[in-house]
Every structure is written in structure tokens, then in C-alpha cells.
């Protein structure tokens, strides 16, 4: 099913994304879905060095921390695994020293990426967060620690806006040409309750509106929730958009950010990706050797024409 994009008109002054430009993606798991599409299309992408993060305040603080080289020391141990309250569970160490080294590496990765990137794209997931009572710190992840250690909060639009305005001000000083894109994740956080989820999403949308003078708003939330608006576009859990919905968002993304030439290049890259993914019953055969030679020649020819493509 092809969805019309007429109701979601792109801004007239939007700067196109071309191969060779650098992109940083931060935020919820939906940002990773788009990162995968961008990488498959041959773009240079740094995606969530500290793992998937849902709350806007935590994301803004990450930017501030890595740019100032002052990441807070907030380590927690779960069994024999060491975790950080400012990162997702995918960032861990089997010793405190190993975790500190991992956090340092990821901070350096994000800092370098932010200093060099052409585009920063942030997907806000939820304005509902959990504050560690001992230091009043909003955490990225509770890491399955006892519930009594945390206080649940719905952050105000005023606080969210002030935090992000400060982060963007810092970022613009070190990378004045960076272009910012915000979007709201269409993932429904039903675990928090439907009313709470909608109140949270409303605050995220209001935050994006407040930041409109310095950023572009990409309507992935509106596309999935308002235009698709059907559970056939969601996984069995009825909260996560499925592959069909993600492809619809990706199509809108290309319509907004890619020129016709860039879209044509993406199609050529995807054709080669499909060839690379092909699996053979008899990999030692002459036909497979010929296939691989043809694949290598096609890739080399494409890179000769567009050397900025990242395979």
C-alpha cells in the first residue's frame, strides 16, 4: 500500500542529504531502524554510541557531557555485570575498569562524530523518566534495579525545552554548520499506560515545536499514527511499528531529504546489497565465481562514479 505524502509537506528550505555527508542518529529504537536504512543505502552513520535512549533530557545531557569531557560517574553492578545509569544495557563491562574504558571509548566516538557531522537526527521516545533518588539524576536505564530506588516523573515541556536549547547552543559553538532534525517515535509505550503515553507524546511534540526555529521536524509519528493508523502496521505486541510501517517512513524520509539523483544512487547500492546477501547452494561452482566477479565489477564501477558511498 502506497501512502500519499501530500499532507506531510517538506519544508521548502530543507538541505538535501547526499552521499559523503556524515550523519549522527540518537534516540529511541526507531532511530536505529532509520540508521539501518541509511547504512544499507551507502551513507556514513554513527548510531547511538551509548545505546538506545528514550528520554530527551538524557540525550541532551549526553551531548553536553561528551563535549565538555565531563561524563558523570554513575556505575551500578548487577550480578557480575557493571552498567552505567547514563547508557543502555548494551554498554557494559565485566569489571568496573572495563566499563569505564568502554564509556570513555563511546564518549570519544560521539564527541568526534558531533564535531564532524553534517546532520544530527534525534528521535524522542518518551517524556516519562525515572530519577535516581540518591542524587536526583534522571537515568537512561534503570538496569532492573529495585523500583524503590527511583521516582517516576513526567518532565515538563518548559524543562525539556530549556535543556535542549542549552545543548544545542553548546553544539553550535563547536559545529556551527550542523543541521538538526527532530522526530517523535511512533512506538507506543503501553507499559506506562495509554493515557500516560499520550501525555508524554504530546510533550515531545510540543518540545519539537519550541525548537522549530533551530531545527527541522520530521513527522514519522504523524505518518504512522495518523496516516497509517492501523494495527496491521504494528508488530504482534501492537506497540512497535513493523517492517511495512518502517518502509513507509523511510520512503517519506527519502522524499524529504534526497534528491532524485541520490535516490537513484541508493537504488544501485541496494541492488548490490541484495546481490551480496544472496546465498548459494554450491559456492565453489563456476557460476558462483562468475557471479562474484560480476558483483565486484559492479561495486567497483559504482564507487568509481560515486566514491563517497560507504559499503
Coordinates of C-alpha atoms in Angstrom, one line a residue:
X1 CA 0.0 0.0 0.0
X2 CA 1.4 3.4 -1.0
X3 CA 0.6 6.2 1.3
X4 CA 0.3 9.8 -0.1
X5 CA 2.8 12.3 1.4
X6 CA 0.8 15.3 0.3
X7 CA -0.4 16.0 3.9
X8 CA 3.2 15.9 5.1
X9 CA 4.8 18.6 3.0
X10 CA 8.5 19.0 3.4
X11 CA 10.0 22.4 4.4
X12 CA 11.0 24.5 1.4
X13 CA 14.4 25.3 2.8
X14 CA 15.4 21.7 3.7
X15 CA 19.0 20.9 2.8
X16 CA 19.3 17.6 0.9
X17 CA 21.4 14.8 2.3
X18 CA 24.0 13.4 -0.2
X19 CA 26.5 10.6 -0.1
X20 CA 29.7 11.8 1.6
X21 CA 27.9 13.7 4.3
X22 CA 28.0 12.4 7.8
X23 CA 25.0 11.7 10.0
X24 CA 24.6 11.1 13.7
X25 CA 21.4 9.4 14.9
X26 CA 20.5 9.5 18.6
X27 CA 17.4 8.4 20.5
X28 CA 14.9 5.6 20.7
X29 CA 14.9 2.3 18.8
X30 CA 13.1 3.9 15.9
X31 CA 16.2 6.0 15.2
X32 CA 18.2 2.7 14.8
X33 CA 15.6 1.5 12.2
X34 CA 16.4 4.5 10.1
X35 CA 20.1 4.2 10.7
X36 CA 20.0 0.7 9.3
X37 CA 18.2 2.0 6.1
X38 CA 20.8 4.8 5.7
X39 CA 23.8 2.4 6.1
X40 CA 22.2 0.0 3.6
X41 CA 21.9 2.9 1.2
X42 CA 25.6 3.7 1.5
X43 CA 25.7 6.6 4.0
X44 CA 28.1 7.2 6.9
X45 CA 26.1 7.0 10.1
X46 CA 27.0 6.9 13.8
X47 CA 24.1 5.5 15.7
X48 CA 23.5 5.7 19.4
X49 CA 27.0 5.2 20.8
X50 CA 25.5 4.8 24.3
X51 CA 22.7 2.5 23.1
X52 CA 19.0 3.3 22.6
X53 CA 17.9 6.2 24.8
X54 CA 14.3 7.3 25.1
X55 CA 14.2 10.5 27.2
X56 CA 15.1 13.9 25.7
X57 CA 16.8 15.1 28.8
X58 CA 19.2 12.2 29.0
X59 CA 20.1 12.7 25.3
X60 CA 20.7 16.4 25.7
X61 CA 22.9 15.7 28.8
X62 CA 24.9 13.1 26.8
X63 CA 25.8 15.8 24.2
X64 CA 26.8 18.2 26.9
X65 CA 28.8 15.6 28.8
X66 CA 30.9 14.4 25.8
X67 CA 31.6 17.9 24.5
X68 CA 32.8 19.0 27.9
X69 CA 34.7 15.8 28.7
X70 CA 32.9 15.5 32.0
X71 CA 30.8 12.4 31.9
X72 CA 29.2 11.6 35.3
X73 CA 30.4 8.6 37.3
X74 CA 27.2 6.6 37.8
X75 CA 28.1 2.9 37.8
X76 CA 25.8 0.1 39.1
X77 CA 26.6 -3.6 39.5
X78 CA 24.0 -6.2 38.5
X79 CA 25.2 -9.7 39.5
X80 CA 28.7 -9.8 37.9
X81 CA 28.0 -7.2 35.3
X82 CA 28.8 -3.5 35.6
X83 CA 26.4 -0.9 34.0
X84 CA 26.1 2.8 33.7
X85 CA 23.0 4.8 34.5
X86 CA 23.6 7.1 31.6
X87 CA 23.8 4.3 29.0
X88 CA 21.6 1.4 27.9
X89 CA 22.2 -2.2 28.9
X90 CA 24.2 -2.8 25.7
X91 CA 27.0 -0.8 27.2
X92 CA 28.5 -3.0 30.0
X93 CA 31.7 -4.4 31.4
X94 CA 32.7 -7.5 33.3
X95 CA 34.6 -5.2 35.7
X96 CA 34.3 -1.6 36.8
X97 CA 37.5 -0.7 34.9
X98 CA 36.3 -2.4 31.7
X99 CA 33.1 -0.4 31.9
X100 CA 34.9 2.9 32.4
X101 CA 37.1 2.2 29.4
X102 CA 34.0 1.3 27.3
X103 CA 32.3 4.5 28.4
X104 CA 35.4 6.6 27.5
X105 CA 35.6 5.0 24.1
X106 CA 31.9 5.7 23.4
X107 CA 32.2 9.2 24.6
X108 CA 35.1 9.9 22.3
X109 CA 33.2 8.3 19.4
X110 CA 30.2 10.5 20.0
X111 CA 32.3 13.7 20.5
X112 CA 34.2 13.2 17.3
X113 CA 31.0 12.4 15.4
X114 CA 29.3 15.5 16.7
X115 CA 32.2 17.8 15.8
X116 CA 32.3 16.4 12.3
X117 CA 28.8 15.6 11.4
X118 CA 26.6 17.4 8.8
X119 CA 23.3 16.2 10.3
X120 CA 22.2 15.3 13.9
X121 CA 18.9 13.4 13.9
X122 CA 17.3 12.8 17.2
X123 CA 14.2 10.6 17.9
X124 CA 12.5 11.4 21.1
X125 CA 10.8 8.4 22.7
X126 CA 9.2 9.4 26.0
X127 CA 9.0 12.3 28.3
X128 CA 8.4 9.8 31.1
X129 CA 11.5 9.0 33.0
X130 CA 13.0 7.7 36.2
X131 CA 15.0 9.7 38.7
X132 CA 17.6 8.1 41.0
X133 CA 16.5 9.2 44.5
X134 CA 20.1 9.3 45.9
X135 CA 21.3 12.1 43.6
X136 CA 18.1 13.2 41.8
X137 CA 19.6 12.1 38.5
X138 CA 17.4 11.2 35.5
X139 CA 18.7 7.8 34.3
X140 CA 18.8 6.4 30.8
X141 CA 18.0 3.0 32.1
X142 CA 17.1 1.5 35.5
X143 CA 19.0 -1.7 34.7
X144 CA 16.5 -3.8 36.6
X145 CA 17.4 -2.3 39.9
X146 CA 14.8 -2.2 42.7
X147 CA 11.8 0.2 42.0
X148 CA 12.1 1.9 45.3
X149 CA 15.4 3.5 44.2
X150 CA 13.7 5.6 41.6
X151 CA 10.9 8.2 41.3
X152 CA 8.8 8.2 38.1
X153 CA 8.4 11.7 36.6
X154 CA 6.8 13.3 33.5
X155 CA 9.2 16.1 32.6
X156 CA 7.6 19.4 31.7
X157 CA 7.8 21.0 28.3
X158 CA 9.5 24.0 29.8
X159 CA 12.3 21.9 31.3
X160 CA 12.7 19.9 28.2
X161 CA 13.0 23.0 26.1
X162 CA 15.5 24.7 28.3
X163 CA 17.7 21.6 28.5
X164 CA 17.8 21.2 24.7
X165 CA 18.3 24.9 24.0
X166 CA 21.4 24.7 26.2
X167 CA 22.7 21.6 24.5
X168 CA 22.1 23.0 21.0
X169 CA 23.8 26.2 22.0
X170 CA 26.9 24.3 23.1
X171 CA 26.8 22.1 20.0
X172 CA 26.5 25.1 17.6
X173 CA 29.6 26.7 19.1
X174 CA 31.8 23.7 18.1
X175 CA 30.0 22.8 14.9
X176 CA 28.2 25.9 13.6
X177 CA 27.2 24.3 10.3
X178 CA 25.4 21.3 11.8
X179 CA 21.8 20.7 10.7
X180 CA 19.4 19.4 13.3
X181 CA 16.4 17.1 12.7
X182 CA 13.9 16.1 15.5
X183 CA 11.3 13.4 15.3
X184 CA 9.0 11.7 17.7
X185 CA 9.0 7.9 17.9
X186 CA 5.7 6.2 16.9
X187 CA 6.4 3.4 19.3
X188 CA 3.7 3.3 21.9
X189 CA 4.9 2.8 25.5
X190 CA 1.8 0.9 26.7
X191 CA 3.7 -0.3 29.7
X192 CA 3.3 3.1 31.2
X193 CA -0.4 3.3 30.4
X194 CA -2.2 4.6 27.3
X195 CA -3.1 7.9 28.9
X196 CA 0.4 8.4 30.2
X197 CA 1.8 7.5 26.8
X198 CA -0.3 10.1 25.0
X199 CA 0.5 12.8 27.5
X200 CA 4.2 12.0 27.1
X201 CA 4.0 12.1 23.3
X202 CA 2.1 15.5 23.5
X203 CA 5.0 17.0 25.4
X204 CA 7.6 15.6 22.9
X205 CA 5.6 17.2 20.0
X206 CA 5.4 20.5 21.9
X207 CA 9.2 20.3 22.6
X208 CA 9.8 19.9 18.8
X209 CA 7.6 22.9 18.1
X210 CA 9.5 25.0 20.6
X211 CA 12.8 24.0 18.9
X212 CA 11.4 24.7 15.4
X213 CA 13.5 27.9 14.9
X214 CA 16.7 25.9 15.0
X215 CA 15.7 22.5 13.8
X216 CA 13.6 20.6 11.3
X217 CA 10.7 18.4 12.5
X218 CA 10.3 15.2 10.6
X219 CA 6.8 13.7 11.1
X220 CA 7.4 10.0 11.5
X221 CA 5.0 9.9 14.4
X222 CA 2.2 11.5 12.4
X223 CA 2.8 9.2 9.4
X224 CA 2.5 6.0 11.5
X225 CA -0.2 7.1 14.0
X226 CA -2.4 9.3 11.8
X227 CA -1.9 8.2 8.2
X228 CA -1.3 4.5 8.6
X229 CA -3.4 4.3 11.8
X230 CA -4.0 0.5 11.6
X231 CA -2.7 -2.3 13.8
X232 CA -1.6 -4.2 10.6
X233 CA 1.3 -1.8 10.6
X234 CA 2.5 -2.9 14.0
X235 CA 4.2 -6.0 15.4
X236 CA 2.3 -8.6 17.4
X237 CA 2.9 -6.5 20.6
X238 CA 0.8 -3.7 19.0
X239 CA 3.3 -1.1 20.1
X240 CA 6.3 -1.4 17.7
X241 CA 5.8 -0.4 14.0
X242 CA 6.6 -3.4 11.7
X243 CA 8.8 -3.5 8.6
X244 CA 6.0 -2.3 6.4
X245 CA 5.5 0.9 8.5
X246 CA 9.2 1.5 8.8
X247 CA 9.5 1.3 5.0
X248 CA 6.7 3.9 4.7
X249 CA 8.7 6.2 7.0
X250 CA 11.9 5.5 5.0
X251 CA 10.0 6.4 1.8
X252 CA 8.9 9.7 3.3
X253 CA 12.5 10.3 4.6
X254 CA 13.8 9.9 1.1
X255 CA 11.2 12.2 -0.4
X256 CA 12.1 14.9 2.1
X257 CA 15.9 14.6 2.3
X258 CA 17.1 13.0 -1.0
X259 CA 17.4 14.5 -4.5
X260 CA 16.3 12.3 -7.4
X261 CA 20.0 11.6 -8.1
X262 CA 20.6 10.5 -4.5
X263 CA 17.6 8.2 -4.6
X264 CA 18.9 6.6 -7.9
X265 CA 22.3 6.0 -6.3
X266 CA 20.5 4.4 -3.3
X267 CA 18.7 2.0 -5.6
X268 CA 22.0 1.0 -7.2
X269 CA 23.6 0.4 -3.8
X270 CA 20.6 -1.6 -2.7
X271 CA 20.8 -3.8 -5.8
X272 CA 24.4 -4.6 -4.9
X273 CA 23.5 -5.2 -1.2
X274 CA 20.9 -7.7 -2.5
X275 CA 23.5 -9.5 -4.6
X276 CA 25.9 -9.6 -1.6
X277 CA 23.1 -11.2 0.5
X278 CA 22.5 -14.0 -1.9
X279 CA 23.3 -17.4 -0.6
X280 CA 24.4 -20.2 -2.9
X281 CA 24.0 -24.0 -2.7
X282 CA 27.3 -24.6 -4.4
X283 CA 29.6 -21.7 -3.5
X284 CA 32.6 -23.4 -5.3
X285 CA 30.9 -23.6 -8.7
X286 CA 32.0 -21.7 -11.8
X287 CA 28.7 -19.9 -11.9
X288 CA 29.2 -18.6 -8.4
X289 CA 32.7 -17.4 -9.3
X290 CA 31.3 -15.6 -12.3
X291 CA 28.6 -14.1 -10.1
X292 CA 31.1 -12.8 -7.6
X293 CA 33.3 -11.4 -10.3
X294 CA 30.3 -9.6 -11.8
X295 CA 29.4 -8.3 -8.3
X296 CA 32.9 -7.0 -7.7
X297 CA 33.0 -5.2 -11.0
X298 CA 29.6 -3.6 -10.4
X299 CA 30.7 -2.3 -7.0
X300 CA 34.0 -1.0 -8.3
X301 CA 32.2 0.8 -11.2
X302 CA 29.7 2.4 -8.8
X303 CA 32.5 3.5 -6.4
X304 CA 34.4 5.0 -9.4
X305 CA 31.4 7.1 -10.2
X306 CA 30.4 7.9 -6.6
X307 CA 33.5 7.4 -4.3
X308 CA 31.6 8.8 -1.2
X309 CA 29.4 5.7 -1.0
X310 CA 30.2 3.6 2.2
X311 CA 29.9 -0.1 1.7

